[in-house]
Short mmCIF file of C-alpha atoms and ligand atoms in Angstrom, two decimals:
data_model
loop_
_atom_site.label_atom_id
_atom_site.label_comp_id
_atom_site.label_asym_id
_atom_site.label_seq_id
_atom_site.Cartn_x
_atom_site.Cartn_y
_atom_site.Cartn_z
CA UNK A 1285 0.00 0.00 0.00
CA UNK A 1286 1.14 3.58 -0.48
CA UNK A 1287 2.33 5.34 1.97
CA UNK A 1288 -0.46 8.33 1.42
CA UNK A 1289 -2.81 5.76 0.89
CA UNK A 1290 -1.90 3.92 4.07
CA UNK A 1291 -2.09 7.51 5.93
CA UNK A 1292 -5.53 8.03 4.38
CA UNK A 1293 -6.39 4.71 5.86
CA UNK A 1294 -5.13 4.94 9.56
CA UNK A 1295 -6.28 8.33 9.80
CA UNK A 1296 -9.76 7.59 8.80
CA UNK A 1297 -9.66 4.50 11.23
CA UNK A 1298 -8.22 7.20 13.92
CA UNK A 1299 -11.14 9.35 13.58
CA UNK A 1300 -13.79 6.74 13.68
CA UNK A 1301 -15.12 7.47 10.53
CA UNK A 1302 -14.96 4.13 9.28
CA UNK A 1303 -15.27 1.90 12.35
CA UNK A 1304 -18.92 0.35 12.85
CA UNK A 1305 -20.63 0.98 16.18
CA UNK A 1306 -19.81 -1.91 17.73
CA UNK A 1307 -15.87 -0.74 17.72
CA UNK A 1308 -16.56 2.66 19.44
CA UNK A 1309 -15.05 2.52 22.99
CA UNK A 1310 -18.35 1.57 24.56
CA UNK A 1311 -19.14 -0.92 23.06
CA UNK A 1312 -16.60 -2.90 24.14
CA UNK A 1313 -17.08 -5.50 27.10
CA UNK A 1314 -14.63 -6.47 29.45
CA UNK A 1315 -15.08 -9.41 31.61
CA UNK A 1316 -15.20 -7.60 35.28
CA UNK A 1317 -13.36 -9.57 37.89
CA UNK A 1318 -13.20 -6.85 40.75
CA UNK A 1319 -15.25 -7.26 44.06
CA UNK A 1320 -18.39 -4.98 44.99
CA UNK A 1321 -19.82 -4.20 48.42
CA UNK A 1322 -22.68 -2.34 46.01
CA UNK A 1323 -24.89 -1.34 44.50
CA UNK A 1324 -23.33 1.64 46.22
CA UNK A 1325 -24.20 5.43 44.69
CA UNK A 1326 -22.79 8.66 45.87
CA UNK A 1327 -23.69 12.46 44.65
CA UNK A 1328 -22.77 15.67 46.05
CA UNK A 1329 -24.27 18.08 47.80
CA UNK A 1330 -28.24 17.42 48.78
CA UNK A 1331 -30.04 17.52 45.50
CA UNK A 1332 -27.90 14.34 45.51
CA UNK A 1333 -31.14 12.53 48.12
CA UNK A 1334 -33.99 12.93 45.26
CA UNK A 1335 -31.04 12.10 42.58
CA UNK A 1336 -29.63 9.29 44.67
CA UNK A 1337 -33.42 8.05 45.04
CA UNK A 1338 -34.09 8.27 41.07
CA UNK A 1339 -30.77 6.16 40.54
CA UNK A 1340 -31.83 3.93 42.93
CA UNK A 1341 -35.03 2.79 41.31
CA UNK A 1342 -33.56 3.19 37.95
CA UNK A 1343 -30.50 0.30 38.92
CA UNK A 1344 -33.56 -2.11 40.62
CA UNK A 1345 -35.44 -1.78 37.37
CA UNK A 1346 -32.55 -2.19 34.60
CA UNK A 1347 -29.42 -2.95 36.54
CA UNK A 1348 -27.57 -0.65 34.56
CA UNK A 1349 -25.58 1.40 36.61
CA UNK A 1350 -24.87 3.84 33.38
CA UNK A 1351 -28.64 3.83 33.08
CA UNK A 1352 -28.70 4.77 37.13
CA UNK A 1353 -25.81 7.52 36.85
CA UNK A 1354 -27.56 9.09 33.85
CA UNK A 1355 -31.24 9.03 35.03
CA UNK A 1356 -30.02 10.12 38.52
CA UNK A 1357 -28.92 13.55 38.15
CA UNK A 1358 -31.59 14.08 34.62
CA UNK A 1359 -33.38 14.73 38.22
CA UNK A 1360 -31.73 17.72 38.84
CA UNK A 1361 -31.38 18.93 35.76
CA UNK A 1362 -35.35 19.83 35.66
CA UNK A 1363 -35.51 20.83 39.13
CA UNK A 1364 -36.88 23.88 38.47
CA UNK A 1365 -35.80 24.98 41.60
CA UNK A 1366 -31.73 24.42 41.07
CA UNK A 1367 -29.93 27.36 40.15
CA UNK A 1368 -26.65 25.37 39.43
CA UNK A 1369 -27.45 22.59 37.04
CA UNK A 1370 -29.60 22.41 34.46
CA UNK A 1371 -31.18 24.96 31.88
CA UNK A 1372 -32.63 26.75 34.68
CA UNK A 1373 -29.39 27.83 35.97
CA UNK A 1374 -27.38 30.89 36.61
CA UNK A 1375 -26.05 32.48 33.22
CA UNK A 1376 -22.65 34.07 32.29
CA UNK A 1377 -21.82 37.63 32.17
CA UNK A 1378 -23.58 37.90 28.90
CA UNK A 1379 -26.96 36.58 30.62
CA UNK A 1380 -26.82 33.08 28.22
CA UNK A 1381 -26.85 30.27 30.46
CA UNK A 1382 -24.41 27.48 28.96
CA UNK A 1383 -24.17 23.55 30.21
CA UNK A 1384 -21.19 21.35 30.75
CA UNK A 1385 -21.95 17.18 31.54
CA UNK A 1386 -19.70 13.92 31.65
CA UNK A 1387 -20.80 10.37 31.94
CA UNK A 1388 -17.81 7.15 32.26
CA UNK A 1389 -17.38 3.99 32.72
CA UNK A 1390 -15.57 1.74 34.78
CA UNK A 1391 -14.12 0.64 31.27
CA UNK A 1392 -12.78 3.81 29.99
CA UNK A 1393 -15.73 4.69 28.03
CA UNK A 1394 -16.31 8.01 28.35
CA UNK A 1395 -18.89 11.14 26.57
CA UNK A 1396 -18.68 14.72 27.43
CA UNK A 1397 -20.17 18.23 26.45
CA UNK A 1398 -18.99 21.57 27.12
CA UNK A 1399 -20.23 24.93 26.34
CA UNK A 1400 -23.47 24.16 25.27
CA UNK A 1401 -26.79 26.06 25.21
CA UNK A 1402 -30.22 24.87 25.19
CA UNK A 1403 -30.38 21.64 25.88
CA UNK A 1404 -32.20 20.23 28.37
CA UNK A 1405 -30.27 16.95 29.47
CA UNK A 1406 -27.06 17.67 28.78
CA UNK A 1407 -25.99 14.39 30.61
CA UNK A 1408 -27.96 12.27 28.14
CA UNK A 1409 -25.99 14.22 25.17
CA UNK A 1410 -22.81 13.55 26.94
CA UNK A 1411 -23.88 9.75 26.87
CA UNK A 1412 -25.48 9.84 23.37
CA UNK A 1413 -21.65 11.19 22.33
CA UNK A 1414 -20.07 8.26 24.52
CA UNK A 1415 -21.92 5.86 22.66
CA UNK A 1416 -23.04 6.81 19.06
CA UNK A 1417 -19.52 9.25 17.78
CA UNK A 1418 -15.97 8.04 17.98
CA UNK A 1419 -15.27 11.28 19.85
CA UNK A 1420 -15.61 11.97 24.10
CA UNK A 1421 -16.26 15.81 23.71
CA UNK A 1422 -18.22 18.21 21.90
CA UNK A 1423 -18.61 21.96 22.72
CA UNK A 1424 -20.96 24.52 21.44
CA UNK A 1425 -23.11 24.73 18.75
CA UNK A 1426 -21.93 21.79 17.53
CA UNK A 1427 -22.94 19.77 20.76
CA UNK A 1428 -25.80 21.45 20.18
CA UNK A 1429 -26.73 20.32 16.76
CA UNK A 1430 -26.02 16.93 17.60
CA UNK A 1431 -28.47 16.90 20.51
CA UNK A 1432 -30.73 17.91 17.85
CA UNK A 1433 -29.79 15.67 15.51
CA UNK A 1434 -30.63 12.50 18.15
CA UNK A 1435 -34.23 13.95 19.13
CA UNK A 1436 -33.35 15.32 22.41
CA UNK A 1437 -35.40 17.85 23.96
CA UNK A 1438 -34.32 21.51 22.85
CA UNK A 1439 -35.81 24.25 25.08
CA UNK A 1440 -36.12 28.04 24.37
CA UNK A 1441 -33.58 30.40 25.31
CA UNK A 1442 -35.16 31.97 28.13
CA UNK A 1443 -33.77 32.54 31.79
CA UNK A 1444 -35.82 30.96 34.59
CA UNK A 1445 -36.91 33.58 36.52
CA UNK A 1446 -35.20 33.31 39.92
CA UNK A 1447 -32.12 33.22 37.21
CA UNK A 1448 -33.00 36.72 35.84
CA UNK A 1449 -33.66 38.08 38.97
CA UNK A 1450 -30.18 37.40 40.05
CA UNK A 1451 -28.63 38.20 36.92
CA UNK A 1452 -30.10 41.53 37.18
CA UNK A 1453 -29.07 42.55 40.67
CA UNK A 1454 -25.55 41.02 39.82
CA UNK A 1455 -25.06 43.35 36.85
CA UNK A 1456 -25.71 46.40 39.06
CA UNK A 1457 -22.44 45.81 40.17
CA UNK A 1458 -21.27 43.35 37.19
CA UNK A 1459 -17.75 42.16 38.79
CA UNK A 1460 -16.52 39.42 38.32
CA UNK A 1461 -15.76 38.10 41.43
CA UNK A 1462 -15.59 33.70 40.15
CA UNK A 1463 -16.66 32.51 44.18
CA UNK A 1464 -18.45 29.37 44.25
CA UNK A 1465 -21.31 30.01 47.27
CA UNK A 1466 -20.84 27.23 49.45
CA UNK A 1467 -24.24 27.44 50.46
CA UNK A 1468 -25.28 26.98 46.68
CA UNK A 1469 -25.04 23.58 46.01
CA UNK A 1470 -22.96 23.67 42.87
CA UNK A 1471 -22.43 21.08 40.09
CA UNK A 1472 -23.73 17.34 40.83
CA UNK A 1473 -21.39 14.81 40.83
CA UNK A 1474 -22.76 10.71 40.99
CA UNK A 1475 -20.35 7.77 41.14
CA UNK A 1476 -21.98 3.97 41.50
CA UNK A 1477 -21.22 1.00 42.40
CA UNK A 1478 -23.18 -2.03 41.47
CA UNK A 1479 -23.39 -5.49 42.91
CA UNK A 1480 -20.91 -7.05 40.42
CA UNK A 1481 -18.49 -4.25 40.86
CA UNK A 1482 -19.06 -2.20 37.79
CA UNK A 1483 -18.92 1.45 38.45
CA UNK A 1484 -20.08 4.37 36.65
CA UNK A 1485 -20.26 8.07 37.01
CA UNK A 1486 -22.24 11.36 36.02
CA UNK A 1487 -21.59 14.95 36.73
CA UNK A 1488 -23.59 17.90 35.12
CA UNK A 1489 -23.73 21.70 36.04
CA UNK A 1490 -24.30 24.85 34.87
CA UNK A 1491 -20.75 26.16 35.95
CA UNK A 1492 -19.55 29.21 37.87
CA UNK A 1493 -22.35 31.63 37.76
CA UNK A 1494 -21.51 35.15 35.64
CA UNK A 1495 -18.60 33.59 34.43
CA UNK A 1496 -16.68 34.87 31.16
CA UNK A 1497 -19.05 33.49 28.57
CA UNK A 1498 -17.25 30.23 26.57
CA UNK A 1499 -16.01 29.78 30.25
CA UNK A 1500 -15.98 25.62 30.70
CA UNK A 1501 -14.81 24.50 34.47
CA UNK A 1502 -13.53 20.72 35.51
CA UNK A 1503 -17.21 19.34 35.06
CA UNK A 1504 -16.37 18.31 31.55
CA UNK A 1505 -13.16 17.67 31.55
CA UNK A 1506 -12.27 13.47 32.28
CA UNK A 1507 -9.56 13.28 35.29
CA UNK A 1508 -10.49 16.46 36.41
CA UNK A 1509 -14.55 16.73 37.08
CA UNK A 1510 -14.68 12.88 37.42
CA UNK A 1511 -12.87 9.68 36.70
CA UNK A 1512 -13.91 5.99 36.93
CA UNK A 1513 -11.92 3.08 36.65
CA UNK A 1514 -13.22 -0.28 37.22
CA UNK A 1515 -9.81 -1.43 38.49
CA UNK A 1516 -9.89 0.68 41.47
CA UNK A 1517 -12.55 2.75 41.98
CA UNK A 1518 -14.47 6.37 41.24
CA UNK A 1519 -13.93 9.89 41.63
CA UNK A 1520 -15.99 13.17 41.56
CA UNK A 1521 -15.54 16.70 41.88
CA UNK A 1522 -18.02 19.68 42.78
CA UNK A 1523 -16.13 23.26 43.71
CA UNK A 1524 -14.18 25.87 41.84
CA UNK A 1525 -13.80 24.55 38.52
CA UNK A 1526 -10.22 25.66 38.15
CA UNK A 1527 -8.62 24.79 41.06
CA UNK A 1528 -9.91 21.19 40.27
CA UNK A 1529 -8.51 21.33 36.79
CA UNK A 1530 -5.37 22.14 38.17
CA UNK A 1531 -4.88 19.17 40.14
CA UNK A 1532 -6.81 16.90 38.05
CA UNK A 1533 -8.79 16.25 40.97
CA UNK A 1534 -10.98 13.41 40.20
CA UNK A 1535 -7.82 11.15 38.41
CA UNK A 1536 -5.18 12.19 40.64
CA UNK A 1537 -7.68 10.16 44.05
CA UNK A 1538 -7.95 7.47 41.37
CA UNK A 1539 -4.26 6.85 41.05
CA UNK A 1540 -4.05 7.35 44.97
CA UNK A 1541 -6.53 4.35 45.03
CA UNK A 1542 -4.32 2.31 42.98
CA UNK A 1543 -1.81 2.95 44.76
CA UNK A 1544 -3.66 1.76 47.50
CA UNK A 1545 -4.71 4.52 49.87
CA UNK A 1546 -8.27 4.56 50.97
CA UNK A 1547 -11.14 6.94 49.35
CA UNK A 1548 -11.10 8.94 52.46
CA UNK A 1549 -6.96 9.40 52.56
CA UNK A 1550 -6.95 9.76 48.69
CA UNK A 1551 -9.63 12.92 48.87
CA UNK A 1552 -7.53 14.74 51.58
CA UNK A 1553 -4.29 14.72 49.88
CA UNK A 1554 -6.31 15.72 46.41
CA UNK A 1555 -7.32 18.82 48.88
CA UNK A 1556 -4.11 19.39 50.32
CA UNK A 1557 -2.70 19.79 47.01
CA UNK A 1558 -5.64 21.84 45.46
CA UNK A 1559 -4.63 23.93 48.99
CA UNK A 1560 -0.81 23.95 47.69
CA UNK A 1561 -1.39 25.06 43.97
CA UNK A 1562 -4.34 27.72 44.18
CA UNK A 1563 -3.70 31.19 45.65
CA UNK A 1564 -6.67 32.93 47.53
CA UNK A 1565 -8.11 29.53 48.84
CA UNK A 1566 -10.06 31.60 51.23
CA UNK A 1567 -12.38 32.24 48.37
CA UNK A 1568 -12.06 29.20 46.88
CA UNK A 1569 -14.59 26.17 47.95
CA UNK A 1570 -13.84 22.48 46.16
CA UNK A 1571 -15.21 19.20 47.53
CA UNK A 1572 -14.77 15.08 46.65
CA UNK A 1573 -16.26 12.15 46.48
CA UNK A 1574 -14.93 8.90 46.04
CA UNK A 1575 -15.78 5.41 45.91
CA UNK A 1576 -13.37 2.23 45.67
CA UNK A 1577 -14.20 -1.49 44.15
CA UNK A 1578 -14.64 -2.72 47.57
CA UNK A 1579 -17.36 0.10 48.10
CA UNK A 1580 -15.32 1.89 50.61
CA UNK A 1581 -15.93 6.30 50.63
CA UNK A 1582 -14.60 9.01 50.75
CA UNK A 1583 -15.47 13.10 51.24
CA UNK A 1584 -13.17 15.67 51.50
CA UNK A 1585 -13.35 19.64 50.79
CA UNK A 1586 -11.52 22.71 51.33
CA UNK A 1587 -14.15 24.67 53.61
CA UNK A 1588 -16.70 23.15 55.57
CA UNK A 1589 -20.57 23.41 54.27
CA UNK A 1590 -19.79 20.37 51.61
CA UNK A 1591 -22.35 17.26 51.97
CA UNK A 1592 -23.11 14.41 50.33
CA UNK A 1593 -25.90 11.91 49.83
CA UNK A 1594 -25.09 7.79 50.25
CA UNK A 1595 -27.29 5.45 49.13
CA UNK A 1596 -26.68 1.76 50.10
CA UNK A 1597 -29.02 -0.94 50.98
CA UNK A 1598 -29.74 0.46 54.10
CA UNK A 1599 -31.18 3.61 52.44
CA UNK A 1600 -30.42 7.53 51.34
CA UNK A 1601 -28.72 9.68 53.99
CA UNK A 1602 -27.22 13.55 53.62
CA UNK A 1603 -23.75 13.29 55.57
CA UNK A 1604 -21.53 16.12 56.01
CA UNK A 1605 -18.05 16.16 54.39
CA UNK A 1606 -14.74 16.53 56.77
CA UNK A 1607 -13.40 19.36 55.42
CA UNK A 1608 -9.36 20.93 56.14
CA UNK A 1609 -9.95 24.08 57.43
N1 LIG B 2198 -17.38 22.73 39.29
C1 LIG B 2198 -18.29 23.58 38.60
C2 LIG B 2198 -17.56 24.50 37.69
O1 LIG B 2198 -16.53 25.01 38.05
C3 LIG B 2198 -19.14 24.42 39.47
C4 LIG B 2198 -19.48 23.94 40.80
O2 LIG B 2198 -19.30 22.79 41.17
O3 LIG B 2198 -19.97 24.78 41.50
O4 LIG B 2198 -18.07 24.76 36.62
#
């Protein structure tokens, strides 16, 4: 074969172009020999209970813990009350409010979406991405043509009204000041466990309220927002995207795990260095979550106010995070 026709040939393989469905990433199946203490599923903060509860059902029914992880937090993205995730959500300086999701696997499959306006379940693009394009991300208008392209629900551009409301009283002042309220509840984060040790995770959000607009935090971004590794265990992140990113928050408690520390260890030292590499940490709130294969947790954040909801077979409880200061 030529050599440009040999190029022509790997790079069309590369970029999936050529490869039938059943080669994307997702599709393929590994034979899972890890150990489970689940089904096991964590999510930040306390929209995590009604989420937790959705996931919950959703795993009974279909024993998919992708199917639990996704349907889970789709919860809180129509809660119309949630001013951090979903449509309804604070916008950007420009008043446009912009969505970033990420669903993985235990196996490395992974989907996510950045930057992208209008659609209503941006998880279930991020998993439509995972599993029908050979790509993990899409941003923008391109996510959002895609979304449209596989019949998912496309709303108006229109804030909610609580949104405009504080849009409106922050651009009396219109600083940007990028503080994540710890009382606010920020980005969910989901990781499961299920009873044959497959894990899965989900984490969708709104981002950083009035942030610069085309502005995409750790949510998105795999290693940083959340990781999942069947091997070991599951990460998640909620906080100041960009203290997370630096860190790669979610991988670097991942690789802890492997290296055998426990979820609980592994989140502290992710915190301690998130402490070491971002200046002003008084402003700066960033929590984790972690699960390993054995279903052991973990919760760790900078300030305290961070919470979590565990559900396990004896049921759905909120539980305050440790925190280091
Ligand atoms: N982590 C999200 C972001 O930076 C926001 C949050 O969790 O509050 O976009």
């Amino acid at each position: 074969m030529s050599s440009r026709r040999k190029f022509l040939k790997t790079s069309l393989l590369s970029s999936g172009a050529l490869l039938p469905l059943s080669l994307y990433a997702d599709n393929i199946n590994f034979v899972n020999p890890y150990s489970s203490q689940g089904p096991l599923l964590l999510s930040t903060w306390n929209h995590g209970i009604p989420a937790n509860e959705k996931a919950w059902e959703v795993l009974g029914k279909t024993g998919s813990i992708v199917d639990a992880v996704e349907q889970g937090v789709m919860v809180t993205e129509s809660d119309l009350s949630n001013l951090t995730v979903g449509l309804q959500g604070l916008p950007d300086r420009e008043g446009i409010v912009t969505l970033d999701a990420a669903i993985m696997k235990g196996n490395g499959a992974c989907g996510t979406v950045s930057f992208v306006r209008q659609v209503k379940h941006p998880i279930t693009l991020a998993r439509k991405i995972m599993e029908e394009t050979p790509h993990v991300m899409l941003s923008g208008e391109g996510a959002r043509q895609f979304a449209i392209e596989q019949g998912l629900e496309i709303l108006p551009e229109r804030l909610s009204p609580e949104a405009e409301k504080a849009y409106k009283e922050w651009k009396l002042e219109s600083e940007y000041k990028p503080i994540i309220n710890i009382e606010n509840h920020d980005t969910i984060g989901m990781v499961g466990l299920d009873k044959n040790g497959n894990l899965a995770g989900s984490c969708t959000t709104s981002g950083l309220a009035f942030k610069m607009h085309g502005r995409v935090g750790d949510s998105p971004i795999i290693g940083a927002g959340l990781f999942i590794d069947d091997e070991v265990g599951a990460a998640t992140a909620t906080g100041l995207g960009e203290s997370i990113i630096r860190i790669c928050g979610s991988f670097l408690i991942v690789e802890l795990m492997r290296q055998g520390w426990e979820p609980q260890k592994a989140c502290e030292e992710a915190v301690k260095r998130l402490i070491a590499k971002n200046k002003d940490i008084n402003n700066i709130q960033a929590g984790f979550l972690a699960i390993n294969k054995e279903g052991e947790v973990g919760a760790y954040s900078v300030h305290p106010g961070f919470n979590y909801a565990k559900h396990d077979k004896k049921g759905n409880f909120l539980i305050d995070s440790k925190s280091k200061f």
